[in-house]
XYZ file of N, CA, C and O in Angstrom:
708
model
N 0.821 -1.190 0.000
C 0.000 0.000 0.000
C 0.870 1.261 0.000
O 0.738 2.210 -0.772
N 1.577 1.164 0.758
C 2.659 2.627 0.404
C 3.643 2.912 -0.300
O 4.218 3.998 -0.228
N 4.116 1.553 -1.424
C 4.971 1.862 -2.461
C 4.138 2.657 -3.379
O 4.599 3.501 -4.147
N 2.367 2.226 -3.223
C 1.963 2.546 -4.515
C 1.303 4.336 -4.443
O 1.096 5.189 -5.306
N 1.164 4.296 -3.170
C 1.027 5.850 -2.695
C 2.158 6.776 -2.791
O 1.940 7.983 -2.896
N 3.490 6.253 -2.762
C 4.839 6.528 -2.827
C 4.862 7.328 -4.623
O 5.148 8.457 -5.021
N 4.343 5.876 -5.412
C 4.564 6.324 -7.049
C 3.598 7.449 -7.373
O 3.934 8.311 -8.185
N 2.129 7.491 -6.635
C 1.025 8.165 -7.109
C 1.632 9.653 -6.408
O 1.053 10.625 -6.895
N 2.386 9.913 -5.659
C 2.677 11.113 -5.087
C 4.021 11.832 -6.415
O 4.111 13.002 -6.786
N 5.050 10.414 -6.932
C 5.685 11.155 -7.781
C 5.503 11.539 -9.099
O 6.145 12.360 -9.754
N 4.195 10.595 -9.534
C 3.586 10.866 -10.692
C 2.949 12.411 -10.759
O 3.076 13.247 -11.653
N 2.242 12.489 -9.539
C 1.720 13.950 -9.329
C 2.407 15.291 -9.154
O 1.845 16.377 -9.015
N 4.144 14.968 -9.192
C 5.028 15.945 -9.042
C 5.558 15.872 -10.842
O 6.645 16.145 -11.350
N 4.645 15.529 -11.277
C 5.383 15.218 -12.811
C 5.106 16.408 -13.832
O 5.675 16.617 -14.903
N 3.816 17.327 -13.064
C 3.778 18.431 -13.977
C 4.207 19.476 -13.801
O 3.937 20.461 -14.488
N 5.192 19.442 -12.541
C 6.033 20.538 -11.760
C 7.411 20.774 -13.238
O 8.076 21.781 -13.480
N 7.418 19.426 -13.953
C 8.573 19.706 -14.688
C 8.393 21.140 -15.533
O 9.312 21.737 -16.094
N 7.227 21.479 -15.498
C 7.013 22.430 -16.904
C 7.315 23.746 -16.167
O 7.240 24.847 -16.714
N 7.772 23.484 -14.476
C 8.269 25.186 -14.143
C 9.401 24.818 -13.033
O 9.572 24.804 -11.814
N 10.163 24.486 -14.452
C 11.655 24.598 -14.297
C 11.929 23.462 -13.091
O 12.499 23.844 -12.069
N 11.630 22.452 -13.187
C 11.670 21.707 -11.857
C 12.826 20.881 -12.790
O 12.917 20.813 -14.015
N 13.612 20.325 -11.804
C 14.208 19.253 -12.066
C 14.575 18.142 -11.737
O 15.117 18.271 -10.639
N 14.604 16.800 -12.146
C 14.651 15.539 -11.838
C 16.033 15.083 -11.613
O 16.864 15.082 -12.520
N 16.394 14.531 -9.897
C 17.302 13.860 -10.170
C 17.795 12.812 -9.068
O 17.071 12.366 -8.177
N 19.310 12.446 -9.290
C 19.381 11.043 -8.280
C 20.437 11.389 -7.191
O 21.503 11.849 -7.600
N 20.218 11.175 -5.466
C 21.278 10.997 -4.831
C 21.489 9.388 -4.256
O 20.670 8.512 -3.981
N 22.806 9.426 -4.215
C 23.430 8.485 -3.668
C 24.527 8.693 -2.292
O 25.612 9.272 -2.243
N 23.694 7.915 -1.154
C 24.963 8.206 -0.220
C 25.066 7.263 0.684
O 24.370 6.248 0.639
N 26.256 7.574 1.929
C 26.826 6.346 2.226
C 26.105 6.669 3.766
O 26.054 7.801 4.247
N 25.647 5.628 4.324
C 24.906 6.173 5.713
C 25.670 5.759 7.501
O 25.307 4.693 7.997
N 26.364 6.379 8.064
C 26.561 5.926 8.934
C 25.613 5.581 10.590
O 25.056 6.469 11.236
N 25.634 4.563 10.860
C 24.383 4.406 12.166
C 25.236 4.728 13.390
O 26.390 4.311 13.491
N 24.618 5.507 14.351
C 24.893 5.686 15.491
C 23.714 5.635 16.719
O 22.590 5.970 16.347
N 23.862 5.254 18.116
C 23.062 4.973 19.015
C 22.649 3.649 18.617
O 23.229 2.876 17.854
N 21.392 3.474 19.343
C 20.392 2.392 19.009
C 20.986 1.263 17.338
O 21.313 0.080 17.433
N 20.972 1.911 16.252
C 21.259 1.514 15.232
C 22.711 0.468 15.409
O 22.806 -0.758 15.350
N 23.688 1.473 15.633
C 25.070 1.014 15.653
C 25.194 -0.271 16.412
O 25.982 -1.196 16.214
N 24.157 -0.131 17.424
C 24.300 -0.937 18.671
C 23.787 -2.434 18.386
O 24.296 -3.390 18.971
N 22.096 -2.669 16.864
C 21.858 -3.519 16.357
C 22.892 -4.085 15.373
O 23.106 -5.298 15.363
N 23.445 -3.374 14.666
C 24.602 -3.624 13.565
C 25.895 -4.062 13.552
O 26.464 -4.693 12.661
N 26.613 -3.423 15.333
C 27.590 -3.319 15.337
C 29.109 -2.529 14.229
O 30.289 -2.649 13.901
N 27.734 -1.650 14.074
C 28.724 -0.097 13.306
C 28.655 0.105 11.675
O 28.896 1.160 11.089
N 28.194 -1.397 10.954
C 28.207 -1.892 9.823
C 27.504 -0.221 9.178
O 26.577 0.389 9.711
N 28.007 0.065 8.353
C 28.143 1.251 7.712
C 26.763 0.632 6.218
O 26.716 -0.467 5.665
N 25.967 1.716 6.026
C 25.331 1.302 5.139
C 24.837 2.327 3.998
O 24.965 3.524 4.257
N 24.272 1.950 2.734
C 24.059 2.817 1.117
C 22.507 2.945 1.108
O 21.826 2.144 1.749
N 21.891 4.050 0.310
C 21.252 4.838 0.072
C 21.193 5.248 -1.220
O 22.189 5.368 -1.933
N 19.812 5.522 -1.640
C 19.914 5.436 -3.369
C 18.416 6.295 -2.717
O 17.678 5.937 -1.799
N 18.328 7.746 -3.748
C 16.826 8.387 -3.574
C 16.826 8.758 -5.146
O 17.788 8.615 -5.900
N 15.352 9.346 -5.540
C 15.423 10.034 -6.563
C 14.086 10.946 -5.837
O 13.413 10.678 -4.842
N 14.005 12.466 -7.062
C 13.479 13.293 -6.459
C 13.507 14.518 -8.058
O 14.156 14.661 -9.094
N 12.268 15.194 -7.290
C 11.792 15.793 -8.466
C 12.277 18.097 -7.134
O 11.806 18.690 -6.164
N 13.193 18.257 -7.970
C 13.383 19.359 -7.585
C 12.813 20.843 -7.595
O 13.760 21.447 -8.098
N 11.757 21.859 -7.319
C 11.292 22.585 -7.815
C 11.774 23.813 -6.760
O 11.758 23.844 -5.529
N 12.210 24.814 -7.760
C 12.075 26.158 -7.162
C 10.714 26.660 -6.832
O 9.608 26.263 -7.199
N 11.115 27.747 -5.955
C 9.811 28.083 -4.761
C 10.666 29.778 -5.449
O 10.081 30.224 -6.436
N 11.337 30.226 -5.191
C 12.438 31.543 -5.465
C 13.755 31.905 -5.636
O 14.367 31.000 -5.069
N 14.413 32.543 -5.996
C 16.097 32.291 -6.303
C 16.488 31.581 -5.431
O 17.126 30.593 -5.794
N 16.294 31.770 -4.124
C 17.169 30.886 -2.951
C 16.727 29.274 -2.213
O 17.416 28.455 -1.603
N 15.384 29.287 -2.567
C 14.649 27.893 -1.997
C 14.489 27.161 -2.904
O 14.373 27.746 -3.981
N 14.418 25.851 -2.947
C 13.979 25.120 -3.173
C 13.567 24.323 -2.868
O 14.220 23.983 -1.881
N 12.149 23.057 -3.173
C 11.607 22.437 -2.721
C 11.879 20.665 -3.185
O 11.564 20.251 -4.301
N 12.209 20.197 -2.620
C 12.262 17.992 -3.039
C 11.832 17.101 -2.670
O 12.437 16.305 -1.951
N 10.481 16.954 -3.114
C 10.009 15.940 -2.628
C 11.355 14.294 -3.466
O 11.730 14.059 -4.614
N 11.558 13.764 -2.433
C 12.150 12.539 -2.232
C 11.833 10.931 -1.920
O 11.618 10.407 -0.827
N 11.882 10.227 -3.453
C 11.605 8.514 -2.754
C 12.841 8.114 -2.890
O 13.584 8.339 -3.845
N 13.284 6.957 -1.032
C 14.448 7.040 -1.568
C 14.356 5.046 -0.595
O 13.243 4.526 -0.508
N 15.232 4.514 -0.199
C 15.627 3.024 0.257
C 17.098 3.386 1.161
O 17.890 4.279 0.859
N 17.193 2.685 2.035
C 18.340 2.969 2.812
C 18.590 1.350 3.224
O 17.532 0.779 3.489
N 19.833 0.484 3.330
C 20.297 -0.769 3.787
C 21.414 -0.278 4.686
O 22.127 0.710 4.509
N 21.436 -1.296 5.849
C 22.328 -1.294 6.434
C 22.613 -3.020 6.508
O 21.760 -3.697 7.081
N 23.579 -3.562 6.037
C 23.714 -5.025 5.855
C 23.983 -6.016 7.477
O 24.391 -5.584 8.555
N 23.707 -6.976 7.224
C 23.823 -7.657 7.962
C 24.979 -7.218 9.301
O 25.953 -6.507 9.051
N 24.707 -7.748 10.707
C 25.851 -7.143 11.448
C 25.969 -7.588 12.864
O 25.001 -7.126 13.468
N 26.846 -8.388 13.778
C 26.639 -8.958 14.507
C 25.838 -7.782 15.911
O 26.346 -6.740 16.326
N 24.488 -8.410 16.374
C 23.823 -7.628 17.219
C 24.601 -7.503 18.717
O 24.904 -8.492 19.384
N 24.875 -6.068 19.133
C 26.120 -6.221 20.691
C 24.997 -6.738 21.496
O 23.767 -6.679 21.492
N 26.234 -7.429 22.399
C 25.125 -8.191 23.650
C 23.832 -9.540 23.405
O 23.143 -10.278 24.109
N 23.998 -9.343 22.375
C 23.887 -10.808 21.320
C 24.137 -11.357 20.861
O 23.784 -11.367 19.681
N 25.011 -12.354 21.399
C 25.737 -13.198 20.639
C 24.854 -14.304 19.607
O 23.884 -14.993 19.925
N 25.627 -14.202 18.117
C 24.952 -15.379 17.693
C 23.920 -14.829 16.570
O 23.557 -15.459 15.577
N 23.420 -13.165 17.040
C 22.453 -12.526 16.234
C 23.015 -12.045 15.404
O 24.151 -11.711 15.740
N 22.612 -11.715 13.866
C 22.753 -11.232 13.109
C 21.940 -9.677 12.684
O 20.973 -10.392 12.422
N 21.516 -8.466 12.425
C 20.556 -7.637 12.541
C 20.873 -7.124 11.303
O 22.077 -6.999 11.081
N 19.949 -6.730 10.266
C 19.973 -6.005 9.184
C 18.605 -4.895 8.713
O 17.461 -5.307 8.522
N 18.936 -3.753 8.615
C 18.120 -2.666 8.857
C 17.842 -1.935 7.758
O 18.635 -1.052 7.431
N 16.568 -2.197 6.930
C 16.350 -1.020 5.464
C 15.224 -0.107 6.174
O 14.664 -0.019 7.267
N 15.223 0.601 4.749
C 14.025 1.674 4.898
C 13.516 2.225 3.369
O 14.187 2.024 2.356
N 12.707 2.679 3.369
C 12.198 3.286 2.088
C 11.428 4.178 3.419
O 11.014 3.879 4.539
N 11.544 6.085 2.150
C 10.832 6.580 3.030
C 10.484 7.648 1.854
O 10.887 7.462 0.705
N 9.813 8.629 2.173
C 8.783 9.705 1.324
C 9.713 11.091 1.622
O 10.187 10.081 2.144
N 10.257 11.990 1.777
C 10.294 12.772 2.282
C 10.440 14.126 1.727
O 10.962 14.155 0.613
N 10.109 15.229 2.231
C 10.129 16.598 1.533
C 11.303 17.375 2.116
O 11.313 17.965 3.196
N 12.209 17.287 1.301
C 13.728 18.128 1.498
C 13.313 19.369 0.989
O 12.633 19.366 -0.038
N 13.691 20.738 1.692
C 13.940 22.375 1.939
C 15.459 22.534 1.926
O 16.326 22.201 2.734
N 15.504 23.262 0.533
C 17.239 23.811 0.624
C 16.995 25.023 0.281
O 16.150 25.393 -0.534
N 17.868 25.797 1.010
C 17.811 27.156 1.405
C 19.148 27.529 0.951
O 20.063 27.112 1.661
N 19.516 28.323 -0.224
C 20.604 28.864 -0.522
C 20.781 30.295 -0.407
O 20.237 31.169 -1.082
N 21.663 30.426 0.593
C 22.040 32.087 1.653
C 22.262 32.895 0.360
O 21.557 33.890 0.194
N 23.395 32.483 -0.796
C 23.690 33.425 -1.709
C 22.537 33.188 -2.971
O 22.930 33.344 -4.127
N 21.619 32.944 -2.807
C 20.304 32.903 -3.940
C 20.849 32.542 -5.020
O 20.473 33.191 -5.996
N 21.764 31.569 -5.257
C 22.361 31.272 -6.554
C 22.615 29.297 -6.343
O 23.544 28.558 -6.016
N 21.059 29.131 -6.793
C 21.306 27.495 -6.421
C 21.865 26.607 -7.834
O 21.545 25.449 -8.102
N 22.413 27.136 -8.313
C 23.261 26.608 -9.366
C 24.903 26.403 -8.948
O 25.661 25.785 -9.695
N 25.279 26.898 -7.878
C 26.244 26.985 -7.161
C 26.768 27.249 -5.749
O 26.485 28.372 -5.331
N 27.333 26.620 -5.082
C 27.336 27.308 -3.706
C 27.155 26.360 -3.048
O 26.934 25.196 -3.382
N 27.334 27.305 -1.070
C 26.419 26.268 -0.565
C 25.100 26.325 0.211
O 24.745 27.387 0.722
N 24.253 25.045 0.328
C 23.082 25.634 1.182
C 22.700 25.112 2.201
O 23.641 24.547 2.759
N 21.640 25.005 2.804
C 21.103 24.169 4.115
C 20.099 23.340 3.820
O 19.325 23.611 2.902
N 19.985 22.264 4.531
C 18.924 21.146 4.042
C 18.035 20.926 5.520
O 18.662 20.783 6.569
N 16.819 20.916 5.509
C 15.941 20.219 6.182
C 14.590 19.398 5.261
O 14.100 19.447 4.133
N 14.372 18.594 6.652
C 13.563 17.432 5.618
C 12.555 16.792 6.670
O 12.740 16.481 7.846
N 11.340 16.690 5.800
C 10.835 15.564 7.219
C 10.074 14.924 6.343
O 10.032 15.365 5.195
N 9.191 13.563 6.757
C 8.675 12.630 5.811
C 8.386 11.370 6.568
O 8.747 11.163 7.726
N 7.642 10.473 5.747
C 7.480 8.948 6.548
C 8.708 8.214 6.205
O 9.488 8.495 5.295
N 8.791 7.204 7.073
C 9.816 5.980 6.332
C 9.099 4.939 7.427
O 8.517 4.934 8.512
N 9.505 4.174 6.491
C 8.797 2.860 6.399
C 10.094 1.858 7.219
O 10.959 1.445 6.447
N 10.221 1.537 8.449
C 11.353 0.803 8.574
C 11.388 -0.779 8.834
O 10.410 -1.306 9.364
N 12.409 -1.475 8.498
C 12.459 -3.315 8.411
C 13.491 -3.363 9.179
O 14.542 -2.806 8.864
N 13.300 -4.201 10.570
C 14.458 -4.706 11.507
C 14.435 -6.136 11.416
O 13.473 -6.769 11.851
N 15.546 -6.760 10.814
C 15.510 -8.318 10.681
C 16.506 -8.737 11.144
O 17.605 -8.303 10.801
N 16.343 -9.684 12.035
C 17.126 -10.192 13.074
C 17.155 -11.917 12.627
O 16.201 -12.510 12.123
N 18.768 -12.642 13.022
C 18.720 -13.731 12.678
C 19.430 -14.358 13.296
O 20.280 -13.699 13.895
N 19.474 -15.822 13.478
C 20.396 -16.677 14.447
C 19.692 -16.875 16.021
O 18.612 -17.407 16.280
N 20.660 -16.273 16.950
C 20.221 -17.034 18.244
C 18.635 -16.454 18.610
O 17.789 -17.182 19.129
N 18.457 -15.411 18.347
C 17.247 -14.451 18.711
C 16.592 -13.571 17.367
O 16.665 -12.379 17.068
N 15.904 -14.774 16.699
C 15.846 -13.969 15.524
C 14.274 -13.101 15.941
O 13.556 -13.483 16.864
N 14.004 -12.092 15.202
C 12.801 -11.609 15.232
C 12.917 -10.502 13.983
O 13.982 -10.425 13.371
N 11.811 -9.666 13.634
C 11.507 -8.836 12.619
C 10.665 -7.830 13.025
O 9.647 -8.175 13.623
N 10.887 -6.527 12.810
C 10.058 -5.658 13.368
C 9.718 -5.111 11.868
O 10.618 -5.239 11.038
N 7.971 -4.255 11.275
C 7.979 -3.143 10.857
C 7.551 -2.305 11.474
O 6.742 -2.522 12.376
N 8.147 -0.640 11.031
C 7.066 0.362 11.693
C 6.966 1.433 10.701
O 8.058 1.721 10.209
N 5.820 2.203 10.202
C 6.195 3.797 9.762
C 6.259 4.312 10.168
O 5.451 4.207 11.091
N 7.298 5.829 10.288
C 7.305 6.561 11.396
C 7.560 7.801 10.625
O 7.714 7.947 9.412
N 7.570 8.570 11.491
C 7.627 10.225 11.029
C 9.564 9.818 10.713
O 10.156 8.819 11.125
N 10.133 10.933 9.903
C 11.314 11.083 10.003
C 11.923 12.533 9.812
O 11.252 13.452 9.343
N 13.008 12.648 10.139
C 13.605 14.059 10.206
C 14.865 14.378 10.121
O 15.741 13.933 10.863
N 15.015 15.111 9.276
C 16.741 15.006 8.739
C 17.306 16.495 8.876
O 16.429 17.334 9.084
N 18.484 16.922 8.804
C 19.030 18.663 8.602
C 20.356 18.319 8.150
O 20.954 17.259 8.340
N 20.783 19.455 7.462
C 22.208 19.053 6.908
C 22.500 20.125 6.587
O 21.924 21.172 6.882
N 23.796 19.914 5.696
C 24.241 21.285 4.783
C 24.808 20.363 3.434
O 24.956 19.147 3.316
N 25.054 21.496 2.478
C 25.192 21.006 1.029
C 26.334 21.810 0.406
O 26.779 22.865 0.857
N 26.673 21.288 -0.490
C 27.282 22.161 -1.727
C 26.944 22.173 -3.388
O 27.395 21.307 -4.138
N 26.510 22.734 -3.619
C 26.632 22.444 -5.011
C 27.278 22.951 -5.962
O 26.977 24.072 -6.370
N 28.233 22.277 -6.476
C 29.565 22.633 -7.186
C 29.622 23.312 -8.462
O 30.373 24.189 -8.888
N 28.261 22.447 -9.164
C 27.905 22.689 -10.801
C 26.325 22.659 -10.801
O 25.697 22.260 -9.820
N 25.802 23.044 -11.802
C 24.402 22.773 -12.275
C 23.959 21.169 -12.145
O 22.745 20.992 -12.248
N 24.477 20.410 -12.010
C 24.057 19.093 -11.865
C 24.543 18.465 -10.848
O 23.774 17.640 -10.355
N 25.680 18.586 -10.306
C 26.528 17.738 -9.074
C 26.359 18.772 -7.843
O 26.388 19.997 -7.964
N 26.163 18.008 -6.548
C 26.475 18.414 -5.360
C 26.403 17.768 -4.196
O 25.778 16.714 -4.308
N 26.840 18.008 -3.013
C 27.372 16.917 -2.198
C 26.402 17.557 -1.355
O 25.743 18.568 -1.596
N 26.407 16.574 0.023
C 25.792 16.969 1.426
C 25.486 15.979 2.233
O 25.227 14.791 2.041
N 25.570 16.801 3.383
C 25.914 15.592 4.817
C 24.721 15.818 5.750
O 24.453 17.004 5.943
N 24.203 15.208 6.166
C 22.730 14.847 6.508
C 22.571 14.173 8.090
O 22.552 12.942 8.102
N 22.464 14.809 9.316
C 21.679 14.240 10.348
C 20.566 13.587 10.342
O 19.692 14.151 9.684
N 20.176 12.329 10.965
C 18.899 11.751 10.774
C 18.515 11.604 11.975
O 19.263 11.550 12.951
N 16.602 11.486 11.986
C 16.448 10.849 13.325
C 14.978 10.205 12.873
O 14.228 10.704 12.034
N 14.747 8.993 13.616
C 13.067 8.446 13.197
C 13.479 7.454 14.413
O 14.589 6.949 14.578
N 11.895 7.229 15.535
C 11.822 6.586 16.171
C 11.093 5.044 15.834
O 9.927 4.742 16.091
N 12.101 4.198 15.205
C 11.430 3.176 14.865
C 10.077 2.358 15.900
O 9.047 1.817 15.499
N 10.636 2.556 17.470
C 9.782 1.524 18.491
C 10.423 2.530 20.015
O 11.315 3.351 20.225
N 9.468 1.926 20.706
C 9.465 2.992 22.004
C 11.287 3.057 22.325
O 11.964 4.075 22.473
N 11.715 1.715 22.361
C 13.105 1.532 22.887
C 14.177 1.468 21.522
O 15.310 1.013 21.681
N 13.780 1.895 20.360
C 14.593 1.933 19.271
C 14.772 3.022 18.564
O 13.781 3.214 17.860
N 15.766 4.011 18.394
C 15.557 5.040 17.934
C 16.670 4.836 16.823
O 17.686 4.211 17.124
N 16.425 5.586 14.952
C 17.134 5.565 14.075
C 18.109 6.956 14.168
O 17.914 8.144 13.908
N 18.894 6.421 14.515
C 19.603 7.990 14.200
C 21.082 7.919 13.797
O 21.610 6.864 14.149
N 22.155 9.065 12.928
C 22.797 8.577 12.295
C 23.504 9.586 11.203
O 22.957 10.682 11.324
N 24.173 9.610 10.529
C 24.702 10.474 9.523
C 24.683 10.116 7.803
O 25.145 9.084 7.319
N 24.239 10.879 7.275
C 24.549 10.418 5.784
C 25.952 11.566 4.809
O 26.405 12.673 5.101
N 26.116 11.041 4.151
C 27.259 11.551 3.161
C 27.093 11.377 1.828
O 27.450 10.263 1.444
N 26.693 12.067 1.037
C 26.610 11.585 -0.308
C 26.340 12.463 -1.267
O 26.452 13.631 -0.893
N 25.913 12.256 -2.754
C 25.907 13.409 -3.749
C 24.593 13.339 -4.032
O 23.768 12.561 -3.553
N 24.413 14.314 -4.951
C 23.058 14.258 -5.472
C 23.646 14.751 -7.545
O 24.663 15.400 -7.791
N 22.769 14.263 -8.532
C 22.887 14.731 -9.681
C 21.444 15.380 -9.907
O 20.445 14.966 -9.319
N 21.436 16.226 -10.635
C 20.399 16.983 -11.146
C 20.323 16.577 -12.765
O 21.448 16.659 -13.257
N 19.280 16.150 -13.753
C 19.111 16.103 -14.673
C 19.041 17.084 -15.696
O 18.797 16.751 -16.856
């Protein structure tokens, strides 16, 4: 039910292209900390979004974002024997705010909030599986180097379960079409 609410939301950002919006892909590398790190044992994990970009005024812009996040398999601390592996797919609406109103270059600020959808799969001595959707919430800063390439580093936070909280860093680029 929410992949297909996921597509019907980006189909509906499809006529934004005709004012100046633009389509494109980030990729980044996600590091887990707290709660996360603690299921994984630090296992570092990738991120793949795409997103339809639209100016709001020289300096804002607006992104709505579908994107998947893995964190691979990873021995669980204080569990011996467990294995824990952690995705996500989530919806979210990224705000970049560029100070020098020139978002073709430079750098800017990112906030974001949105659902994500999260999968805790656990295996071996104590296996179990959690889902939950949850609100999520991100802030960062960016650069963007060229009209199509730019980088940015990303705080996260989403409370998967009362005693589980996602939180964590991302690193990665984005291309603009």
């Amino acid at each position: 039910m929410i992949p297909r609410r996921l597509a019907l939301l980006l189909l509906a950002a499809l006529p934004l292209c005709g004012q100046d919006a633009a389509i494109g892909l980030k990729v980044h590398g996600l590091v887990p900390m707290s709660d996360l790190r603690d299921l994984t044992n630090g296992q570092l994990g990738l991120g793949v979004s795409v997103f339809v970009e639209v100016p709001v005024s020289e300096g804002i812009r607006l992104r709505p974002t579908l994107g998947a996040q893995q964190i691979p398999k990873g021995d669980t601390l204080g569990l011996a024997g467990t294995k824990t592996r952690v995705t996500s797919v989530d919806l979210m609406l990224d705000a970049l705010w560029f100070p020098g109103e020139t978002p073709e270059h430079g750098p800017y600020l990112i906030g974001s909030i949105g659902g994500q959808q999260w999968r805790v799969s656990a295996t071996g001595s104590s296996p179990s599986t959690l889902s939950a959707t949850r609100l999520g919430l991100a802030g960062g800063i960016g650069y963007q180097f060229s009209p199509h390439l730019g980088a940015e580093m990303k705080g996260f936070w989403s409370p998967i379960e009362k005693n589980l909280t996602a939180t964590g860093l991302t690193l990665g680029a984005s291309w603009r079409f």
